[in-house]
PDB file of C-alpha atoms in Angstrom:
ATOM      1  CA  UNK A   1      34.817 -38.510  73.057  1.00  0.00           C
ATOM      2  CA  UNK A   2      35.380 -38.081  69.563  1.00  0.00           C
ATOM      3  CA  UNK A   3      34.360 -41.945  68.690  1.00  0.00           C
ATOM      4  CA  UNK A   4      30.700 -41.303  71.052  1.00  0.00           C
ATOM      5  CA  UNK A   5      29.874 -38.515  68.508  1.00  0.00           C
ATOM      6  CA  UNK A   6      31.089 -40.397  65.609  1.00  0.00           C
ATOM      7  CA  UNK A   7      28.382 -43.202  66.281  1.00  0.00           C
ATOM      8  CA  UNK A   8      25.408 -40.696  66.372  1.00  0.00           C
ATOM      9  CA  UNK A   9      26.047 -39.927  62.351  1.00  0.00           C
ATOM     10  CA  UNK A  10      23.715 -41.728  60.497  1.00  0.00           C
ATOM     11  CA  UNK A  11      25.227 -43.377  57.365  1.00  0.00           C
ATOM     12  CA  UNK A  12      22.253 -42.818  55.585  1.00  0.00           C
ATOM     13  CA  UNK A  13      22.104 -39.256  56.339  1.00  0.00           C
ATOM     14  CA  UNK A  14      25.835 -38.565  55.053  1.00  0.00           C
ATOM     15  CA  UNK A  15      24.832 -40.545  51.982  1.00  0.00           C
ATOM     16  CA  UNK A  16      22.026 -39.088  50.657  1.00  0.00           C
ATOM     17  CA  UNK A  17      23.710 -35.370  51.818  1.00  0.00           C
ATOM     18  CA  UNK A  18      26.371 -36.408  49.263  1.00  0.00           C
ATOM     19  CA  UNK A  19      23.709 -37.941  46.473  1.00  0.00           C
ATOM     20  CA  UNK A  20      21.199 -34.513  47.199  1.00  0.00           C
ATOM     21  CA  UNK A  21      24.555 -32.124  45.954  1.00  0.00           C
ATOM     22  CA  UNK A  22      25.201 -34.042  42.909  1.00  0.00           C
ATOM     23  CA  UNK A  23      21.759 -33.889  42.070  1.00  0.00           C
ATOM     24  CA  UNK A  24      21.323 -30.277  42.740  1.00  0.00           C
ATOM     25  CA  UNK A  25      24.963 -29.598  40.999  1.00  0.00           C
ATOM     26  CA  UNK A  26      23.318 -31.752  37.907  1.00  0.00           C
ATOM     27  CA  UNK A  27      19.943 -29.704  37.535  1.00  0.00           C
ATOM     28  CA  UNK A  28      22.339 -26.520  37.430  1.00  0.00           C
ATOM     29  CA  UNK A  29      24.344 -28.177  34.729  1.00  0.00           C
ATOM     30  CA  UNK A  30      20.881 -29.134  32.763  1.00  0.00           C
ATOM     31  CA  UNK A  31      19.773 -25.309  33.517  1.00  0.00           C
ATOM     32  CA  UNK A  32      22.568 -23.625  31.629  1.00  0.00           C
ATOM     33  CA  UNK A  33      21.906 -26.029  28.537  1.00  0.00           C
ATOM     34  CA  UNK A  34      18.586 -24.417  28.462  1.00  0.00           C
ATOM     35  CA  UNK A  35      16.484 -27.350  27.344  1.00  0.00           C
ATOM     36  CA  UNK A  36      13.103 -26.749  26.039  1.00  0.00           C
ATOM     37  CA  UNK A  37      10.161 -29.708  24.960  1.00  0.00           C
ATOM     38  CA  UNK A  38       7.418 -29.600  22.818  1.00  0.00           C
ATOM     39  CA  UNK A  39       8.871 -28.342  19.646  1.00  0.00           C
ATOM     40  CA  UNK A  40       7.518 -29.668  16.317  1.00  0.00           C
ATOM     41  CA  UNK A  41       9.375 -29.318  13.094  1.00  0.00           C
ATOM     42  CA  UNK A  42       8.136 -28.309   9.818  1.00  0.00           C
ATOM     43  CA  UNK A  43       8.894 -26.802   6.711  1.00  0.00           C
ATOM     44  CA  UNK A  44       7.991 -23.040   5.892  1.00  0.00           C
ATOM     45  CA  UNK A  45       7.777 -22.411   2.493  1.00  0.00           C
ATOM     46  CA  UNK A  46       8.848 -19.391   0.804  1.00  0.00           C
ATOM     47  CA  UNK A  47       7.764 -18.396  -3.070  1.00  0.00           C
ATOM     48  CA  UNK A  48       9.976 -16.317  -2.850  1.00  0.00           C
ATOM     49  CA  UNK A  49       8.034 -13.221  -4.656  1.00  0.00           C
ATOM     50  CA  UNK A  50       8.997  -9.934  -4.935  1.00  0.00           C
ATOM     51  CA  UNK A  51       5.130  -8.160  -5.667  1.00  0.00           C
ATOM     52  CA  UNK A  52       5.122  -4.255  -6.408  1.00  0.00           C
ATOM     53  CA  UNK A  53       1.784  -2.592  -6.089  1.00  0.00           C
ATOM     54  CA  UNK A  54       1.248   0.306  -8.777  1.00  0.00           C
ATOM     55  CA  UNK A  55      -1.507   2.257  -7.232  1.00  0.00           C
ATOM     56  CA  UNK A  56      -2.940   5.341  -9.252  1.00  0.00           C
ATOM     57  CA  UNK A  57      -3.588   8.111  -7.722  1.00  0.00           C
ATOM     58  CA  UNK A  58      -4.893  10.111 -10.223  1.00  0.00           C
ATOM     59  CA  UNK A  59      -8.170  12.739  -9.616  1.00  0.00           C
ATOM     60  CA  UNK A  60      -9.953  10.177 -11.731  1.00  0.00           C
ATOM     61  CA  UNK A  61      -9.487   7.842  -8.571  1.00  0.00           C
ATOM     62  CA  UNK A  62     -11.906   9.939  -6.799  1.00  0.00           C
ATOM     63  CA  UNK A  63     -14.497   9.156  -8.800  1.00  0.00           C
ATOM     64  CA  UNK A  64     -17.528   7.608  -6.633  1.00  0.00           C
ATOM     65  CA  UNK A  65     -18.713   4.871  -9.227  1.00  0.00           C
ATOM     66  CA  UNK A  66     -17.309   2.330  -6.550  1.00  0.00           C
ATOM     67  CA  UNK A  67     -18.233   3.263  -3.396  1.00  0.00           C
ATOM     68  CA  UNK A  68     -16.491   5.076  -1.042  1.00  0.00           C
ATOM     69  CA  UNK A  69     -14.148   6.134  -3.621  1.00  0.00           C
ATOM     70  CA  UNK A  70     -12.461   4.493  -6.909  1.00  0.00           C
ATOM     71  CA  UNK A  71      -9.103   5.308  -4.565  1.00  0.00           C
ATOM     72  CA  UNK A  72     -10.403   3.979  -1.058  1.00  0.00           C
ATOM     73  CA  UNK A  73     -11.860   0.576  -2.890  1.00  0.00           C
ATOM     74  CA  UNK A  74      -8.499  -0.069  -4.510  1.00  0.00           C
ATOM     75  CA  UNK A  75      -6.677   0.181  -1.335  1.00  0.00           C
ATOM     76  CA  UNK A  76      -9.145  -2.681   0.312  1.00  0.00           C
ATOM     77  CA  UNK A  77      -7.931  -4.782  -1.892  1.00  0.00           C
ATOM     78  CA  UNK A  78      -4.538  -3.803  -1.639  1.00  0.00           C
ATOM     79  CA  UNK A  79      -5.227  -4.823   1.772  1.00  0.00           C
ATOM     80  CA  UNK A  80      -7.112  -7.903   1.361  1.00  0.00           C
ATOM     81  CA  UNK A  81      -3.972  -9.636  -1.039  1.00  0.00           C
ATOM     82  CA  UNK A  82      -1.409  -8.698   1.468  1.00  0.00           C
ATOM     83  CA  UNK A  83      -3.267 -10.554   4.305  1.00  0.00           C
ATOM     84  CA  UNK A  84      -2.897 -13.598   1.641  1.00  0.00           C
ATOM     85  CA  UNK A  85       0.653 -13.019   1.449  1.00  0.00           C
ATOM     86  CA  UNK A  86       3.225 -14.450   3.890  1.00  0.00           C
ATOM     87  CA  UNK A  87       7.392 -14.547   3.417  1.00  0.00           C
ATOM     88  CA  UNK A  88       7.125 -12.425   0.153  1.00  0.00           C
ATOM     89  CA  UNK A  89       8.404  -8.999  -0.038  1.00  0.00           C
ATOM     90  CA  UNK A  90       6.212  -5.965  -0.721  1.00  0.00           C
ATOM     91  CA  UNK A  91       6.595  -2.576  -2.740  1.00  0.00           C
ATOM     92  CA  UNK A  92       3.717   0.174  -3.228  1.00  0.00           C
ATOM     93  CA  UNK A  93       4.583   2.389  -6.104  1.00  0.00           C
ATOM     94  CA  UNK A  94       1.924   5.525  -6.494  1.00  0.00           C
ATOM     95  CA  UNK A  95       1.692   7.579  -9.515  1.00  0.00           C
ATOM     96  CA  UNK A  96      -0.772  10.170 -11.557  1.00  0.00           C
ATOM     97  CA  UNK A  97       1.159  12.315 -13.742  1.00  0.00           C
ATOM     98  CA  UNK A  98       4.740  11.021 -12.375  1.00  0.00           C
ATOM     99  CA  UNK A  99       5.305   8.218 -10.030  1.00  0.00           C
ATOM    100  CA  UNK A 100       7.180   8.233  -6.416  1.00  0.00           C
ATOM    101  CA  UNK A 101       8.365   4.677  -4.510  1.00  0.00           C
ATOM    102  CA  UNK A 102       6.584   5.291  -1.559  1.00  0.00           C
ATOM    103  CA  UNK A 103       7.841   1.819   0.065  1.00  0.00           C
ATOM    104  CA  UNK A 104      10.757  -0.007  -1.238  1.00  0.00           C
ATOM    105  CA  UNK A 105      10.256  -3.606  -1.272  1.00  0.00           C
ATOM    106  CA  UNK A 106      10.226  -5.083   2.231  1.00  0.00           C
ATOM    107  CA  UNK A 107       9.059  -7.963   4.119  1.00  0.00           C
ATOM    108  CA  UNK A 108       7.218  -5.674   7.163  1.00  0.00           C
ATOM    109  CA  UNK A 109       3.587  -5.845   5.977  1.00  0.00           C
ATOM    110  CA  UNK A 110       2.640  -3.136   8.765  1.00  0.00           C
ATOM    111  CA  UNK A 111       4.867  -0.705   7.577  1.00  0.00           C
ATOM    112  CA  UNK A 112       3.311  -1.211   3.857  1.00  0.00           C
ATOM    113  CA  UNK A 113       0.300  -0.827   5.498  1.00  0.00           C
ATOM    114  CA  UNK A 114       0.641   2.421   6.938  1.00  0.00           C
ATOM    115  CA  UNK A 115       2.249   3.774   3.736  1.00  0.00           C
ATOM    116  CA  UNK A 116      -0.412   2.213   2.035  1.00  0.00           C
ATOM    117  CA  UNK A 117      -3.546   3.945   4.495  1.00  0.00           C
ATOM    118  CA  UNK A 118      -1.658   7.715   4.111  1.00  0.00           C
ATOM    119  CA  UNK A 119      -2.138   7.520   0.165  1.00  0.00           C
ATOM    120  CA  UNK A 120      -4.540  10.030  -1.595  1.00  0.00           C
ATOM    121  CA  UNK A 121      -5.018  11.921  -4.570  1.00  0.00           C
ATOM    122  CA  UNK A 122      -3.397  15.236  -2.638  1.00  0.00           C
ATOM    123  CA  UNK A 123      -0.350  12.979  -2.384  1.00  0.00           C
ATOM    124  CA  UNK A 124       0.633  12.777  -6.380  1.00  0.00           C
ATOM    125  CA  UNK A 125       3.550  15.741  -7.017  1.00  0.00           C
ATOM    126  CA  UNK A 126       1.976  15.943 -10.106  1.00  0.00           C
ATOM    127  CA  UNK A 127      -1.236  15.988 -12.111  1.00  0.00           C
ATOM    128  CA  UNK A 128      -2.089  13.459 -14.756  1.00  0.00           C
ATOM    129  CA  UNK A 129      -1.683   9.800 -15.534  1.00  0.00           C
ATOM    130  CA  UNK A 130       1.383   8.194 -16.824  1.00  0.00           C
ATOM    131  CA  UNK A 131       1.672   4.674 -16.597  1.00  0.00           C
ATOM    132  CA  UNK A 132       4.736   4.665 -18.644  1.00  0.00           C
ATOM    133  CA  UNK A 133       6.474   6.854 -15.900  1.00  0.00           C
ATOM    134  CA  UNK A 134       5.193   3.983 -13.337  1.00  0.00           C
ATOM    135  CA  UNK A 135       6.183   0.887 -15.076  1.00  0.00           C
ATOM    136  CA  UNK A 136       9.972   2.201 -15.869  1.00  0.00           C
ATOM    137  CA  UNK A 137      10.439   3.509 -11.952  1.00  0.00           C
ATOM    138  CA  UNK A 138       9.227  -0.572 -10.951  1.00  0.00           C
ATOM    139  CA  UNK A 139      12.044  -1.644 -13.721  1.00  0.00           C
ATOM    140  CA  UNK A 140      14.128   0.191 -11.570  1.00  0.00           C
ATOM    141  CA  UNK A 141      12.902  -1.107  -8.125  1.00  0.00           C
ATOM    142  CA  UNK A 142      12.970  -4.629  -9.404  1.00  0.00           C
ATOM    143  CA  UNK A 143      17.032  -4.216 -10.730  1.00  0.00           C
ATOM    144  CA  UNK A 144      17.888  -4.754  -6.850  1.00  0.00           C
ATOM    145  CA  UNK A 145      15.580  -8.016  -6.346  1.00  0.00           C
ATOM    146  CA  UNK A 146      16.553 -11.289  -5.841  1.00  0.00           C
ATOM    147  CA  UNK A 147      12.572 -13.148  -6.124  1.00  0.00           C
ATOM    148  CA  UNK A 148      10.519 -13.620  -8.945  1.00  0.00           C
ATOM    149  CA  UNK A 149       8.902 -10.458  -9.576  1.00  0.00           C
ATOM    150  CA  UNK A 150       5.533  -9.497  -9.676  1.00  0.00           C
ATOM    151  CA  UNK A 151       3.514  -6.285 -10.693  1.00  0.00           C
ATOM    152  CA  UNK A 152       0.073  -5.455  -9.752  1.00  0.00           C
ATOM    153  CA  UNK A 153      -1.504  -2.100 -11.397  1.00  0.00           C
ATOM    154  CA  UNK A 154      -4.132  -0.981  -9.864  1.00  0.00           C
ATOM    155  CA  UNK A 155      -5.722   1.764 -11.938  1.00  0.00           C
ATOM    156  CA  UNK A 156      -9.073   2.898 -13.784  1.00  0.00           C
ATOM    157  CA  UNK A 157      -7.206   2.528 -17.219  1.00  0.00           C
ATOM    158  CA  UNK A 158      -6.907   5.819 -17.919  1.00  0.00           C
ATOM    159  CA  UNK A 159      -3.512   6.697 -19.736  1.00  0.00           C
ATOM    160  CA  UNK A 160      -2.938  10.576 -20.826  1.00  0.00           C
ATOM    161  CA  UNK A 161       0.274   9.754 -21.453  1.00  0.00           C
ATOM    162  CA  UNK A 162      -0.122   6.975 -23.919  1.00  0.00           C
ATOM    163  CA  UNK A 163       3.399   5.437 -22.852  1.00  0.00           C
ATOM    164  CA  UNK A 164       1.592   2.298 -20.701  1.00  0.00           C
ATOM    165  CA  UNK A 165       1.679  -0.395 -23.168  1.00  0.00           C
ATOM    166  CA  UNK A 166       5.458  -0.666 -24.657  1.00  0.00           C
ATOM    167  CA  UNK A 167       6.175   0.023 -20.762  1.00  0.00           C
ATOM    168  CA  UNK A 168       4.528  -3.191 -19.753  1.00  0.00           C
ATOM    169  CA  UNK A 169       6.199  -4.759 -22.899  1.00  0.00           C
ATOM    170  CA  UNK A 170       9.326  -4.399 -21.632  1.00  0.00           C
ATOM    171  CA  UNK A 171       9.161  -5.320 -18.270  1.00  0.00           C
ATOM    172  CA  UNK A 172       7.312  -8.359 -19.787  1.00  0.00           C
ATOM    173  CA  UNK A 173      10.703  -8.998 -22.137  1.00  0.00           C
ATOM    174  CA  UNK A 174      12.254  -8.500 -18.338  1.00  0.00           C
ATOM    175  CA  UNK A 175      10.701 -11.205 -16.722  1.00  0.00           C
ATOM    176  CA  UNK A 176       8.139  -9.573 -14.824  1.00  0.00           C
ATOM    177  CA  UNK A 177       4.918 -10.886 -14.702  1.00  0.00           C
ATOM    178  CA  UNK A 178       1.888  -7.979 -14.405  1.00  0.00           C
ATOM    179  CA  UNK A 179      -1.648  -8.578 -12.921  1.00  0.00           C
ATOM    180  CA  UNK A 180      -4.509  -5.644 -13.601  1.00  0.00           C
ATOM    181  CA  UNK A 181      -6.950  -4.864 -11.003  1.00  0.00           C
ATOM    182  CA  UNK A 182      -9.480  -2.447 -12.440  1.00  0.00           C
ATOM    183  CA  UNK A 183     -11.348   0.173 -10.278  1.00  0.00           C
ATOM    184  CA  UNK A 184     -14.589   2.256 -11.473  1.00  0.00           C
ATOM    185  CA  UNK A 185     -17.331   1.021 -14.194  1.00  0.00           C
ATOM    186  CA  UNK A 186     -17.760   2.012 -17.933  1.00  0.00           C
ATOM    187  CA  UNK A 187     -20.162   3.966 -17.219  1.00  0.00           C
ATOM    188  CA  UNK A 188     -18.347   6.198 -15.201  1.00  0.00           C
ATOM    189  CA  UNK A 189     -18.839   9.453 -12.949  1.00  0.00           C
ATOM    190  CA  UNK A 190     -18.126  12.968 -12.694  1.00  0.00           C
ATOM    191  CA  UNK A 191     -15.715  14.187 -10.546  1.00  0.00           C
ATOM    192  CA  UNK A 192     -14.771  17.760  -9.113  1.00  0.00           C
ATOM    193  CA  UNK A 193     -11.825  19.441  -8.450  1.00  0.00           C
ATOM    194  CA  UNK A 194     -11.459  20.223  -4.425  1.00  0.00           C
ATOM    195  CA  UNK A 195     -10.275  23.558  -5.039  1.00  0.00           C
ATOM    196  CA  UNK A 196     -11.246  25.240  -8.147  1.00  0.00           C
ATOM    197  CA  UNK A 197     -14.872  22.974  -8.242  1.00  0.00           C
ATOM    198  CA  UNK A 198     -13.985  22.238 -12.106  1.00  0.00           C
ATOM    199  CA  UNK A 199     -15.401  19.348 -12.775  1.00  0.00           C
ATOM    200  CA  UNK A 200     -14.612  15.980 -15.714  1.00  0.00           C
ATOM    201  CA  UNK A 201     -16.073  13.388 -16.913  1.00  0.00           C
ATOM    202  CA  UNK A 202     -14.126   9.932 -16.042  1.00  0.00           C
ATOM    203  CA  UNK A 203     -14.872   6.124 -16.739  1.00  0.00           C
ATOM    204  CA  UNK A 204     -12.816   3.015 -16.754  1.00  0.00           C
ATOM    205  CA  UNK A 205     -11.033   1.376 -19.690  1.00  0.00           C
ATOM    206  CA  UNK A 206     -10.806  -2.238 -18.499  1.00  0.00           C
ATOM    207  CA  UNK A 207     -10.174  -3.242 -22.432  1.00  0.00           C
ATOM    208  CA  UNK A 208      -6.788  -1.785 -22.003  1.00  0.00           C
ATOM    209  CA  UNK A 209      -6.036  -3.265 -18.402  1.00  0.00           C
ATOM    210  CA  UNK A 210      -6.575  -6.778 -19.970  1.00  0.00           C
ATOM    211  CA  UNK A 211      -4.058  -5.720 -22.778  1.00  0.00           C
ATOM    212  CA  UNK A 212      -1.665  -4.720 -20.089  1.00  0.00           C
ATOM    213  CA  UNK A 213      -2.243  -8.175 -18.774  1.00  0.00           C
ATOM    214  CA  UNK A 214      -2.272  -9.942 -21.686  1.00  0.00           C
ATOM    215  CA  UNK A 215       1.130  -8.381 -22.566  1.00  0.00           C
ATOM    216  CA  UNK A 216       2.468  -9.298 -19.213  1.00  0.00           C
TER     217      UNK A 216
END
Protein backbone atom coordinates (compact mmCIF):
# COMPACT_ATOMS: atom_id res chain seq x y z
CA UNK A 1 0.00 0.00 0.00
CA UNK A 2 2.61 2.16 1.12
CA UNK A 3 4.76 1.72 -2.33
CA UNK A 4 1.07 2.68 -4.52
CA UNK A 5 1.16 6.06 -2.66
CA UNK A 6 4.79 6.44 -2.92
CA UNK A 7 4.52 6.47 -6.87
CA UNK A 8 1.85 9.30 -6.93
CA UNK A 9 4.71 11.90 -5.44
CA UNK A 10 5.96 13.80 -8.08
CA UNK A 11 9.78 14.25 -7.95
CA UNK A 12 9.48 17.50 -9.24
CA UNK A 13 7.05 18.61 -6.76
CA UNK A 14 9.31 17.46 -3.66
CA UNK A 15 12.13 19.27 -5.42
CA UNK A 16 11.12 22.50 -5.99
CA UNK A 17 9.12 22.27 -2.25
CA UNK A 18 12.72 21.89 -0.98
CA UNK A 19 14.37 24.73 -3.52
CA UNK A 20 10.98 27.25 -2.67
CA UNK A 21 12.17 27.03 1.46
CA UNK A 22 15.68 27.84 0.82
CA UNK A 23 14.69 30.58 -1.21
CA UNK A 24 12.17 31.93 1.13
CA UNK A 25 14.73 31.14 4.23
CA UNK A 26 17.37 33.29 1.92
CA UNK A 27 15.10 36.48 1.31
CA UNK A 28 14.62 36.43 5.27
CA UNK A 29 18.35 36.29 5.66
CA UNK A 30 18.75 39.32 2.94
CA UNK A 31 15.75 41.12 4.99
CA UNK A 32 17.53 41.37 8.30
CA UNK A 33 20.74 42.81 6.45
CA UNK A 34 18.50 45.59 5.51
CA UNK A 35 19.88 46.38 2.08
CA UNK A 36 19.03 49.58 0.49
CA UNK A 37 20.02 50.85 -3.51
CA UNK A 38 20.32 54.01 -4.94
CA UNK A 39 22.67 55.75 -2.67
CA UNK A 40 25.20 58.23 -4.13
CA UNK A 41 28.22 59.38 -2.26
CA UNK A 42 29.57 62.75 -1.90
CA UNK A 43 31.44 64.98 0.10
CA UNK A 44 29.73 67.68 2.44
CA UNK A 45 31.82 70.34 3.19
CA UNK A 46 32.00 72.08 6.35
CA UNK A 47 33.87 75.74 6.87
CA UNK A 48 33.64 75.12 9.84
CA UNK A 49 32.53 78.83 11.12
CA UNK A 50 31.50 79.82 14.25
CA UNK A 51 29.41 83.44 13.15
CA UNK A 52 27.97 85.59 16.16
CA UNK A 53 25.41 88.14 15.20
CA UNK A 54 25.68 91.49 17.35
CA UNK A 55 22.32 92.99 16.83
CA UNK A 56 21.61 96.52 18.46
CA UNK A 57 18.78 97.08 19.92
CA UNK A 58 19.03 100.39 20.88
CA UNK A 59 15.79 103.12 20.64
CA UNK A 60 17.85 104.53 17.82
CA UNK A 61 16.92 101.16 15.98
CA UNK A 62 13.47 102.36 15.76
CA UNK A 63 14.19 104.95 13.74
CA UNK A 64 12.03 104.72 10.34
CA UNK A 65 14.81 106.01 7.84
CA UNK A 66 14.75 102.29 6.52
CA UNK A 67 11.54 101.16 6.22
CA UNK A 68 9.66 99.29 8.42
CA UNK A 69 12.06 100.01 11.06
CA UNK A 70 16.07 100.46 11.33
CA UNK A 71 15.42 97.18 13.84
CA UNK A 72 12.93 95.09 11.57
CA UNK A 73 15.37 95.76 8.30
CA UNK A 74 18.38 94.49 10.20
CA UNK A 75 16.73 91.37 11.18
CA UNK A 76 15.87 90.58 7.23
CA UNK A 77 19.10 90.40 6.71
CA UNK A 78 19.93 88.56 9.62
CA UNK A 79 17.62 86.29 7.99
CA UNK A 80 18.65 86.41 4.51
CA UNK A 81 22.70 85.34 5.55
CA UNK A 82 21.52 82.49 7.61
CA UNK A 83 19.54 80.96 4.66
CA UNK A 84 23.22 81.21 2.95
CA UNK A 85 24.64 79.40 5.72
CA UNK A 86 24.72 75.59 6.02
CA UNK A 87 26.97 73.30 8.71
CA UNK A 88 28.18 76.53 10.53
CA UNK A 89 27.15 77.33 13.96
CA UNK A 90 25.13 80.42 14.89
CA UNK A 91 25.07 82.97 17.92
CA UNK A 92 22.75 86.23 18.17
CA UNK A 93 24.13 88.55 20.75
CA UNK A 94 21.64 91.77 21.42
CA UNK A 95 22.72 94.79 23.18
CA UNK A 96 21.82 98.77 23.77
CA UNK A 97 23.20 99.94 26.90
CA UNK A 98 24.44 96.28 28.09
CA UNK A 99 24.39 93.19 26.07
CA UNK A 100 22.55 89.64 26.86
CA UNK A 101 23.48 86.13 24.73
CA UNK A 102 20.20 85.53 23.66
CA UNK A 103 21.32 82.20 21.68
CA UNK A 104 24.51 80.50 22.37
CA UNK A 105 26.14 79.30 19.35
CA UNK A 106 24.29 76.37 17.79
CA UNK A 107 23.85 74.61 14.64
CA UNK A 108 19.62 74.69 14.79
CA UNK A 109 18.97 77.64 12.44
CA UNK A 110 15.11 77.52 13.51
CA UNK A 111 15.74 77.97 16.93
CA UNK A 112 18.05 81.18 15.99
CA UNK A 113 15.31 82.11 14.12
CA UNK A 114 12.75 82.32 16.60
CA UNK A 115 15.13 84.04 19.05
CA UNK A 116 16.00 86.14 16.36
CA UNK A 117 11.91 87.17 15.32
CA UNK A 118 11.12 87.87 19.42
CA UNK A 119 13.91 90.70 19.45
CA UNK A 120 12.86 94.41 19.98
CA UNK A 121 13.88 97.48 21.45
CA UNK A 122 11.50 96.61 24.75
CA UNK A 123 13.81 93.61 25.01
CA UNK A 124 17.30 95.57 26.00
CA UNK A 125 17.56 95.46 30.19
CA UNK A 126 19.04 98.57 29.70
CA UNK A 127 19.06 101.89 27.89
CA UNK A 128 21.92 103.10 25.77
CA UNK A 129 24.53 101.81 23.39
CA UNK A 130 27.66 100.10 24.34
CA UNK A 131 29.41 98.28 21.87
CA UNK A 132 32.29 97.75 24.10
CA UNK A 133 29.93 95.78 26.54
CA UNK A 134 28.93 93.65 23.24
CA UNK A 135 32.22 92.88 21.77
CA UNK A 136 33.83 91.64 25.32
CA UNK A 137 30.48 89.30 26.12
CA UNK A 138 31.28 87.65 22.15
CA UNK A 139 35.12 87.30 23.53
CA UNK A 140 33.53 85.37 25.99
CA UNK A 141 31.10 83.28 23.79
CA UNK A 142 33.86 82.60 21.36
CA UNK A 143 36.44 81.15 24.47
CA UNK A 144 34.23 77.82 24.15
CA UNK A 145 34.49 77.52 20.14
CA UNK A 146 36.22 75.20 18.26
CA UNK A 147 35.60 77.04 14.31
CA UNK A 148 37.00 79.98 12.97
CA UNK A 149 35.14 82.74 14.37
CA UNK A 150 33.23 85.28 12.91
CA UNK A 151 31.45 88.57 14.12
CA UNK A 152 28.80 90.41 12.39
CA UNK A 153 27.61 93.90 14.08
CA UNK A 154 24.74 94.97 13.02
CA UNK A 155 24.17 98.49 14.30
CA UNK A 156 23.46 102.26 13.20
CA UNK A 157 27.01 103.24 14.56
CA UNK A 158 25.99 104.92 17.30
CA UNK A 159 28.39 104.41 20.39
CA UNK A 160 27.48 106.43 23.81
CA UNK A 161 29.79 104.52 25.36
CA UNK A 162 32.84 105.22 23.33
CA UNK A 163 34.41 101.69 24.33
CA UNK A 164 33.61 100.04 20.54
CA UNK A 165 36.84 100.48 18.88
CA UNK A 166 39.75 99.03 21.32
CA UNK A 167 36.85 96.30 21.83
CA UNK A 168 37.01 95.27 18.22
CA UNK A 169 40.87 95.67 18.52
CA UNK A 170 41.14 93.06 20.67
CA UNK A 171 39.06 90.53 19.46
CA UNK A 172 40.90 91.39 16.17
CA UNK A 173 44.46 90.59 18.18
CA UNK A 174 42.10 87.33 19.10
CA UNK A 175 41.59 86.06 15.86
CA UNK A 176 38.22 87.07 15.18
CA UNK A 177 37.37 88.41 12.09
CA UNK A 178 34.32 91.31 12.25
CA UNK A 179 31.96 92.25 9.32
CA UNK A 180 29.70 95.71 9.74
CA UNK A 181 26.30 95.81 8.42
CA UNK A 182 25.00 99.35 8.76
CA UNK A 183 21.25 100.18 9.24
CA UNK A 184 19.63 103.85 8.84
CA UNK A 185 21.04 106.82 6.47
CA UNK A 186 23.10 109.99 7.39
CA UNK A 187 20.51 111.82 7.20
CA UNK A 188 18.70 110.31 9.81
CA UNK A 189 15.17 110.50 11.65
CA UNK A 190 13.51 111.39 14.71
CA UNK A 191 12.38 109.00 16.93
CA UNK A 192 9.93 108.98 20.04
CA UNK A 193 9.89 107.44 23.14
CA UNK A 194 6.69 104.88 23.46
CA UNK A 195 5.98 105.97 26.81
CA UNK A 196 6.98 109.35 27.82
CA UNK A 197 6.59 110.68 23.78
CA UNK A 198 10.21 112.39 24.28
CA UNK A 199 11.54 112.48 21.28
CA UNK A 200 15.77 112.51 19.63
CA UNK A 201 17.32 113.11 16.89
CA UNK A 202 19.30 109.86 15.46
CA UNK A 203 21.42 109.16 12.20
CA UNK A 204 23.92 106.59 11.21
CA UNK A 205 27.72 106.75 11.51
CA UNK A 206 28.78 104.28 8.80
CA UNK A 207 32.47 106.08 8.95
CA UNK A 208 32.92 104.33 12.19
CA UNK A 209 31.35 100.84 11.12
CA UNK A 210 34.05 100.72 8.34
CA UNK A 211 36.70 101.49 11.11
CA UNK A 212 35.28 98.66 13.09
CA UNK A 213 35.81 96.67 9.96
CA UNK A 214 38.84 97.87 8.98
CA UNK A 215 40.21 97.03 12.47
CA UNK A 216 38.80 93.59 12.24
Amino acid sequence: IIGHYLKRISPFNATMRILLIIAALGFVILAMMRPQWDHELSDLQNQGLDIIFCLDISRSMDAADFAPSRLERAKLQIHSLMDRMKGDRVGIIAFAGTATLECPLTDDYESARMVLNSLSSQSAVRGGTDLGEAFSLAEKAFNASSGANVLVLISDGEDLEGRGSAKASRLAASGVKIFTLGVGTQEGAVIRHPLSGEEAFTKADPAFLQRLATQG
